[in-house]
């Protein structure tokens, strides 16, 4: 099913911000984005969903999906018939998994990564964009050497590959990326392979190079990024090497949260919780070599998410503990972000653009 929209809107004119309501956040916030300065101006908020900590849009940007990051775990769908005032499409749908932290629309389903239960859920998208009950829940198995964080599987992110044939699930608990084949007819995932990473790294998120043949896995427990070769013909992920994502003199405990690759493949940006920074790593032409170029303050504390504006000129950090979304203007030559300002949003956790 394809969801389309004929809205004559400039891409990136609205930002959707998720936050933890149980920590005092407003829930789902809508803000206008200034294309010149990157500044955000709030226009609406709703707290009808508990802890909408991560958000995703349908391909036509006319339906918004939000996890409800709770022990029970659910996903809510919102109509964007009025893009500035999301309206719920029914009640949140349980995912049959604990603590969903990430979701993505891929093919004909919305997929969630369930951190607490270490699983991936597939929810069918109905006509109009609403969701049905999960038609598949794929459990991960195993653990890692860090006793207090890797006692069991902890799926943290689900990412479709650029070919649309595969779904990659990044698991912090098992030090691996679980690769699922997407059936071309049903759109359902089928377990294919578990790609092992170095024990104890605690992989959290993954992004692809624009060419589609390299993937960068951000490791939460060791402040590194693992460069991987991606073979879309075989569904194979091969680790090639690791690079630190904070300066050598960083003397704080740090937990990287979110990676972003520039649209031209020249830079990788990383948000760091603890170091409270956004670091810029330059990529060589092959995409295999990374060089740490700079670290700038994130504009607050504990940046849980980092997001580029569709136009490519600005980056946005959702700073959970300081309660704000900070924006930066990216230098086109060096890739280094320059701080601009911040919008107060208590317990901010995610920002995406229409």
Short mmCIF file of C-alpha atoms in Angstrom, two decimals:
data_model
loop_
_atom_site.label_atom_id
_atom_site.label_comp_id
_atom_site.label_asym_id
_atom_site.label_seq_id
_atom_site.Cartn_x
_atom_site.Cartn_y
_atom_site.Cartn_z
CA UNK A 1 0.00 0.00 0.00
CA UNK A 2 1.23 3.48 -0.83
CA UNK A 3 0.07 6.47 1.16
CA UNK A 4 0.22 9.66 -0.88
CA UNK A 5 -0.26 13.32 -0.16
CA UNK A 6 -0.90 16.27 -2.46
CA UNK A 7 -0.08 18.92 0.11
CA UNK A 8 1.67 21.89 -1.58
CA UNK A 9 4.06 22.38 1.34
CA UNK A 10 7.73 23.20 1.33
CA UNK A 11 9.62 20.15 2.56
CA UNK A 12 10.95 20.68 6.06
CA UNK A 13 8.61 23.53 6.95
CA UNK A 14 7.39 21.70 10.06
CA UNK A 15 9.25 19.83 12.78
CA UNK A 16 7.66 17.10 14.91
CA UNK A 17 9.24 16.68 18.33
CA UNK A 18 8.75 13.72 20.66
CA UNK A 19 9.29 13.82 24.42
CA UNK A 20 8.85 11.74 27.56
CA UNK A 21 5.52 12.67 29.16
CA UNK A 22 6.39 10.68 32.30
CA UNK A 23 9.34 13.07 32.78
CA UNK A 24 7.13 16.15 32.32
CA UNK A 25 7.40 16.45 28.55
CA UNK A 26 4.54 17.86 26.46
CA UNK A 27 4.30 14.68 24.34
CA UNK A 28 4.15 15.49 20.64
CA UNK A 29 5.10 19.07 19.71
CA UNK A 30 4.76 20.68 16.27
CA UNK A 31 7.02 23.61 15.39
CA UNK A 32 7.55 25.76 12.32
CA UNK A 33 11.12 25.72 10.95
CA UNK A 34 12.68 28.86 9.50
CA UNK A 35 14.50 27.82 6.30
CA UNK A 36 17.09 30.56 6.65
CA UNK A 37 18.09 30.49 10.30
CA UNK A 38 16.90 27.01 11.30
CA UNK A 39 14.93 28.50 14.19
CA UNK A 40 11.93 26.59 15.55
CA UNK A 41 8.66 28.20 16.63
CA UNK A 42 6.10 26.00 18.45
CA UNK A 43 2.55 25.92 17.05
CA UNK A 44 0.86 22.94 18.73
CA UNK A 45 1.32 20.11 21.22
CA UNK A 46 -0.64 17.08 22.40
CA UNK A 47 -0.04 14.58 25.19
CA UNK A 48 -2.57 11.93 24.09
CA UNK A 49 0.23 9.33 23.84
CA UNK A 50 2.46 8.37 26.76
CA UNK A 51 6.18 8.82 26.05
CA UNK A 52 6.17 9.35 22.25
CA UNK A 53 9.96 9.11 22.32
CA UNK A 54 10.57 8.34 18.65
CA UNK A 55 8.66 9.38 15.53
CA UNK A 56 8.44 8.42 11.85
CA UNK A 57 6.45 9.56 8.83
CA UNK A 58 4.64 7.64 6.11
CA UNK A 59 6.21 7.94 2.63
CA UNK A 60 3.68 10.61 1.65
CA UNK A 61 4.22 12.48 4.94
CA UNK A 62 0.47 12.41 5.61
CA UNK A 63 0.59 10.06 8.61
CA UNK A 64 2.83 10.38 11.66
CA UNK A 65 3.76 7.35 13.78
CA UNK A 66 5.00 7.47 17.37
CA UNK A 67 6.21 4.77 19.71
CA UNK A 68 4.83 4.75 23.22
CA UNK A 69 7.98 3.83 25.12
CA UNK A 70 6.44 2.07 28.10
CA UNK A 71 6.72 -1.39 29.61
CA UNK A 72 3.59 -2.43 27.70
CA UNK A 73 4.80 -0.86 24.43
CA UNK A 74 2.57 0.55 21.69
CA UNK A 75 2.54 2.60 18.48
CA UNK A 76 0.20 5.49 17.74
CA UNK A 77 -0.76 6.80 14.29
CA UNK A 78 -1.75 10.43 13.64
CA UNK A 79 -3.43 11.89 10.58
CA UNK A 80 -1.66 14.93 9.16
CA UNK A 81 -4.64 16.15 7.14
CA UNK A 82 -3.81 19.38 8.97
CA UNK A 83 -0.02 19.03 9.23
CA UNK A 84 0.17 21.46 12.15
CA UNK A 85 -2.41 19.59 14.25
CA UNK A 86 -1.90 15.80 14.23
CA UNK A 87 -5.08 13.87 15.01
CA UNK A 88 -5.02 10.31 16.39
CA UNK A 89 -6.12 7.52 14.05
CA UNK A 90 -7.62 5.37 16.77
CA UNK A 91 -6.04 4.11 19.98
CA UNK A 92 -2.33 3.20 20.24
CA UNK A 93 -1.74 -0.40 19.11
CA UNK A 94 0.23 -2.72 21.45
CA UNK A 95 3.42 -4.05 19.82
CA UNK A 96 3.65 -7.22 21.95
CA UNK A 97 7.05 -6.06 23.10
CA UNK A 98 8.49 -4.02 25.98
CA UNK A 99 9.89 -0.52 25.70
CA UNK A 100 9.88 0.24 21.96
CA UNK A 101 12.60 2.83 21.32
CA UNK A 102 12.59 3.15 17.53
CA UNK A 103 10.30 2.62 14.55
CA UNK A 104 10.30 2.89 10.79
CA UNK A 105 7.81 2.68 7.93
CA UNK A 106 9.10 0.12 5.40
CA UNK A 107 7.06 -1.34 2.55
CA UNK A 108 3.61 -2.11 3.91
CA UNK A 109 4.43 -2.25 7.63
CA UNK A 110 5.61 -0.19 10.55
CA UNK A 111 8.43 -1.94 12.40
CA UNK A 112 9.45 -1.29 16.00
CA UNK A 113 12.63 -2.10 17.90
CA UNK A 114 11.60 -3.22 21.37
CA UNK A 115 14.46 -2.54 23.76
CA UNK A 116 13.03 -4.16 26.87
CA UNK A 117 12.09 -7.48 25.30
CA UNK A 118 14.81 -7.56 22.65
CA UNK A 119 12.52 -8.05 19.67
CA UNK A 120 11.22 -6.51 16.45
CA UNK A 121 7.48 -6.15 15.78
CA UNK A 122 5.78 -5.77 12.39
CA UNK A 123 2.46 -3.89 12.33
CA UNK A 124 0.47 -3.77 9.07
CA UNK A 125 -0.52 -0.36 7.75
CA UNK A 126 -4.21 -0.15 6.89
CA UNK A 127 -5.90 2.00 4.27
CA UNK A 128 -5.82 5.56 5.59
CA UNK A 129 -2.62 4.97 7.57
CA UNK A 130 -3.96 3.35 10.74
CA UNK A 131 -2.28 0.27 12.17
CA UNK A 132 -3.33 -3.30 12.75
CA UNK A 133 -2.14 -5.63 15.50
CA UNK A 134 1.36 -7.09 15.02
CA UNK A 135 1.49 -9.88 12.44
CA UNK A 136 5.04 -10.86 13.40
CA UNK A 137 7.26 -10.47 16.47
CA UNK A 138 10.85 -11.57 15.93
CA UNK A 139 12.80 -12.23 19.15
CA UNK A 140 16.56 -11.80 19.42
CA UNK A 141 18.65 -14.15 21.54
CA UNK A 142 21.91 -13.84 23.41
CA UNK A 143 23.78 -11.27 25.48
CA UNK A 144 27.13 -9.59 25.93
CA UNK A 145 29.99 -9.15 28.43
CA UNK A 146 28.77 -5.89 30.04
CA UNK A 147 26.73 -7.40 32.84
CA UNK A 148 24.48 -4.47 33.71
CA UNK A 149 23.61 -3.57 30.10
CA UNK A 150 23.93 -6.80 28.11
CA UNK A 151 22.25 -9.42 30.29
CA UNK A 152 19.75 -10.03 27.48
CA UNK A 153 18.91 -8.79 23.97
CA UNK A 154 18.04 -5.09 23.67
CA UNK A 155 16.91 -4.16 20.16
CA UNK A 156 17.47 -0.42 19.79
CA UNK A 157 16.89 0.51 16.14
CA UNK A 158 15.33 -0.84 12.94
CA UNK A 159 16.61 0.45 9.60
CA UNK A 160 15.64 -0.61 6.05
CA UNK A 161 18.57 -0.86 3.65
CA UNK A 162 18.61 1.42 0.56
CA UNK A 163 17.51 -1.42 -1.73
CA UNK A 164 14.32 -1.97 0.28
CA UNK A 165 15.00 -5.72 0.40
CA UNK A 166 16.32 -5.93 3.95
CA UNK A 167 15.53 -4.74 7.47
CA UNK A 168 18.47 -4.34 9.87
CA UNK A 169 17.84 -4.46 13.62
CA UNK A 170 20.62 -3.10 15.83
CA UNK A 171 20.85 -4.86 19.21
CA UNK A 172 22.80 -3.29 22.07
CA UNK A 173 22.52 -6.39 24.23
CA UNK A 174 23.84 -8.96 21.75
CA UNK A 175 26.58 -6.85 20.11
CA UNK A 176 25.13 -7.59 16.71
CA UNK A 177 22.95 -6.48 13.83
CA UNK A 178 20.11 -8.86 13.00
CA UNK A 179 19.35 -8.88 9.28
CA UNK A 180 15.85 -9.76 8.05
CA UNK A 181 14.75 -10.30 4.45
CA UNK A 182 11.57 -8.44 3.52
CA UNK A 183 9.19 -10.59 1.49
CA UNK A 184 8.50 -8.76 -1.81
CA UNK A 185 4.81 -9.76 -1.73
CA UNK A 186 3.73 -9.72 1.91
CA UNK A 187 6.31 -7.23 3.18
CA UNK A 188 6.89 -9.45 6.21
CA UNK A 189 10.39 -9.94 7.65
CA UNK A 190 12.16 -13.29 7.60
CA UNK A 191 15.29 -13.86 9.76
CA UNK A 192 18.34 -14.06 7.50
CA UNK A 193 21.59 -13.54 9.41
CA UNK A 194 23.09 -12.15 12.63
CA UNK A 195 26.14 -9.99 11.94
CA UNK A 196 28.44 -10.03 14.98
CA UNK A 197 30.30 -6.94 16.13
CA UNK A 198 33.08 -6.71 18.71
CA UNK A 199 31.86 -7.90 22.14
CA UNK A 200 31.07 -5.14 24.61
CA UNK A 201 30.62 -2.34 22.09
CA UNK A 202 26.84 -2.10 22.59
CA UNK A 203 25.61 -1.06 19.11
CA UNK A 204 22.74 1.43 19.26
CA UNK A 205 21.99 2.91 15.81
CA UNK A 206 22.96 2.49 12.17
CA UNK A 207 23.05 4.78 9.13
CA UNK A 208 23.97 4.10 5.51
CA UNK A 209 26.37 5.98 3.26
CA UNK A 210 24.49 7.66 0.35
CA UNK A 211 26.10 5.15 -2.04
CA UNK A 212 24.42 2.35 -0.10
CA UNK A 213 27.51 0.10 0.14
CA UNK A 214 28.72 1.21 3.58
CA UNK A 215 26.95 1.30 6.94
CA UNK A 216 28.04 3.05 10.13
CA UNK A 217 27.04 1.40 13.41
CA UNK A 218 27.20 3.71 16.42
CA UNK A 219 28.29 1.94 19.61
CA UNK A 220 26.82 3.23 22.86
CA UNK A 221 29.05 1.39 25.33
CA UNK A 222 32.46 2.26 23.85
CA UNK A 223 32.03 5.66 22.11
CA UNK A 224 33.02 4.27 18.72
CA UNK A 225 31.53 3.87 15.27
CA UNK A 226 32.04 0.63 13.35
CA UNK A 227 32.43 1.00 9.58
CA UNK A 228 30.83 -1.91 7.74
CA UNK A 229 30.69 -3.07 4.15
CA UNK A 230 27.09 -3.74 3.07
CA UNK A 231 26.29 -6.23 0.31
CA UNK A 232 22.64 -5.77 -0.68
CA UNK A 233 22.75 -8.74 -3.04
CA UNK A 234 23.58 -11.13 -0.21
CA UNK A 235 22.23 -9.25 2.80
CA UNK A 236 25.71 -9.32 4.33
CA UNK A 237 27.20 -6.81 6.78
CA UNK A 238 30.99 -7.01 7.24
CA UNK A 239 32.78 -4.93 9.93
CA UNK A 240 35.87 -3.17 8.58
CA UNK A 241 37.12 -1.06 11.50
CA UNK A 242 36.27 1.25 14.38
CA UNK A 243 36.82 4.95 15.05
CA UNK A 244 36.43 6.94 18.28
CA UNK A 245 33.63 9.53 18.20
CA UNK A 246 34.86 11.79 21.04
CA UNK A 247 38.22 13.58 21.37
CA UNK A 248 41.11 11.65 22.97
CA UNK A 249 41.14 14.00 25.99
CA UNK A 250 37.44 13.45 26.78
CA UNK A 251 37.41 12.58 30.48
CA UNK A 252 33.70 11.90 31.06
CA UNK A 253 31.62 8.76 30.76
CA UNK A 254 29.97 9.06 27.37
CA UNK A 255 27.08 7.30 25.62
CA UNK A 256 26.76 8.15 21.91
CA UNK A 257 23.14 8.32 20.80
CA UNK A 258 22.55 9.21 17.15
CA UNK A 259 24.59 9.25 13.92
CA UNK A 260 23.88 11.32 10.79
CA UNK A 261 25.62 11.07 7.40
CA UNK A 262 25.62 14.14 5.13
CA UNK A 263 23.77 13.78 1.85
CA UNK A 264 27.03 14.07 -0.10
CA UNK A 265 28.77 11.39 1.98
CA UNK A 266 31.54 13.72 3.20
CA UNK A 267 30.70 13.89 6.90
CA UNK A 268 29.39 11.80 9.78
CA UNK A 269 27.95 13.67 12.76
CA UNK A 270 27.43 12.03 16.15
CA UNK A 271 25.51 13.19 19.23
CA UNK A 272 27.22 12.35 22.53
CA UNK A 273 25.48 12.05 25.89
CA UNK A 274 27.86 12.75 28.77
CA UNK A 275 30.37 14.64 26.65
CA UNK A 276 27.28 16.63 25.61
CA UNK A 277 28.61 17.37 22.18
CA UNK A 278 28.06 17.00 18.46
CA UNK A 279 31.21 15.66 16.84
CA UNK A 280 32.10 15.94 13.16
CA UNK A 281 33.97 13.11 11.45
CA UNK A 282 35.23 13.55 7.89
CA UNK A 283 34.76 10.57 5.56
CA UNK A 284 37.23 9.76 2.80
CA UNK A 285 36.11 9.00 -0.77
CA UNK A 286 35.81 5.28 -0.09
CA UNK A 287 33.65 5.83 2.99
CA UNK A 288 35.98 3.58 4.99
CA UNK A 289 38.26 6.20 6.54
CA UNK A 290 36.95 8.51 9.28
CA UNK A 291 38.79 11.42 10.90
CA UNK A 292 37.47 13.24 13.96
CA UNK A 293 37.52 16.95 13.05
CA UNK A 294 35.68 18.79 15.82
CA UNK A 295 33.42 18.61 18.84
CA UNK A 296 30.98 21.43 19.61
CA UNK A 297 28.61 21.71 22.55
CA UNK A 298 25.18 20.22 21.90
CA UNK A 299 23.45 23.35 23.17
CA UNK A 300 22.17 21.59 26.28
CA UNK A 301 22.58 18.30 28.11
CA UNK A 302 22.15 14.66 27.09
CA UNK A 303 21.43 14.84 23.33
CA UNK A 304 19.26 11.80 22.71
CA UNK A 305 18.69 12.44 19.01
CA UNK A 306 20.38 14.26 16.14
CA UNK A 307 18.53 15.08 12.94
CA UNK A 308 19.39 16.92 9.70
CA UNK A 309 16.99 19.34 8.06
CA UNK A 310 15.96 18.05 4.59
CA UNK A 311 17.66 21.03 2.95
CA UNK A 312 20.98 20.01 4.51
CA UNK A 313 21.93 23.37 6.03
CA UNK A 314 20.97 22.66 9.63
CA UNK A 315 21.26 20.00 12.33
CA UNK A 316 18.96 19.61 15.34
CA UNK A 317 19.81 18.02 18.70
CA UNK A 318 17.03 16.86 21.04
CA UNK A 319 18.60 17.47 24.46
CA UNK A 320 16.68 15.32 26.91
CA UNK A 321 18.03 16.43 30.29
CA UNK A 322 18.23 20.16 29.62
CA UNK A 323 14.80 20.04 27.94
CA UNK A 324 15.35 21.71 24.59
CA UNK A 325 15.90 21.22 20.87
CA UNK A 326 19.02 23.07 19.71
CA UNK A 327 19.71 23.97 16.09
CA UNK A 328 23.01 24.40 14.26
CA UNK A 329 24.06 25.78 10.88
CA UNK A 330 26.49 23.45 9.09
CA UNK A 331 29.56 24.94 7.38
CA UNK A 332 29.39 23.63 3.82
CA UNK A 333 33.17 23.35 3.53
CA UNK A 334 34.27 21.96 6.90
CA UNK A 335 31.06 20.24 7.95
CA UNK A 336 31.38 21.78 11.41
CA UNK A 337 28.03 22.84 12.94
CA UNK A 338 27.70 26.37 14.35
CA UNK A 339 25.24 26.84 17.25
CA UNK A 340 22.14 28.88 16.46
CA UNK A 341 19.58 28.69 19.24
CA UNK A 342 17.20 26.37 21.07
CA UNK A 343 13.50 25.75 21.62
CA UNK A 344 12.52 24.69 25.16
CA UNK A 345 10.89 21.22 25.13
CA UNK A 346 10.96 19.34 28.43
CA UNK A 347 12.42 15.81 28.15
CA UNK A 348 12.91 16.15 24.38
CA UNK A 349 13.85 12.85 22.74
CA UNK A 350 13.37 13.06 18.96
CA UNK A 351 12.84 15.51 16.11
CA UNK A 352 11.86 14.80 12.50
CA UNK A 353 10.76 16.99 9.58
CA UNK A 354 7.89 16.77 7.12
#
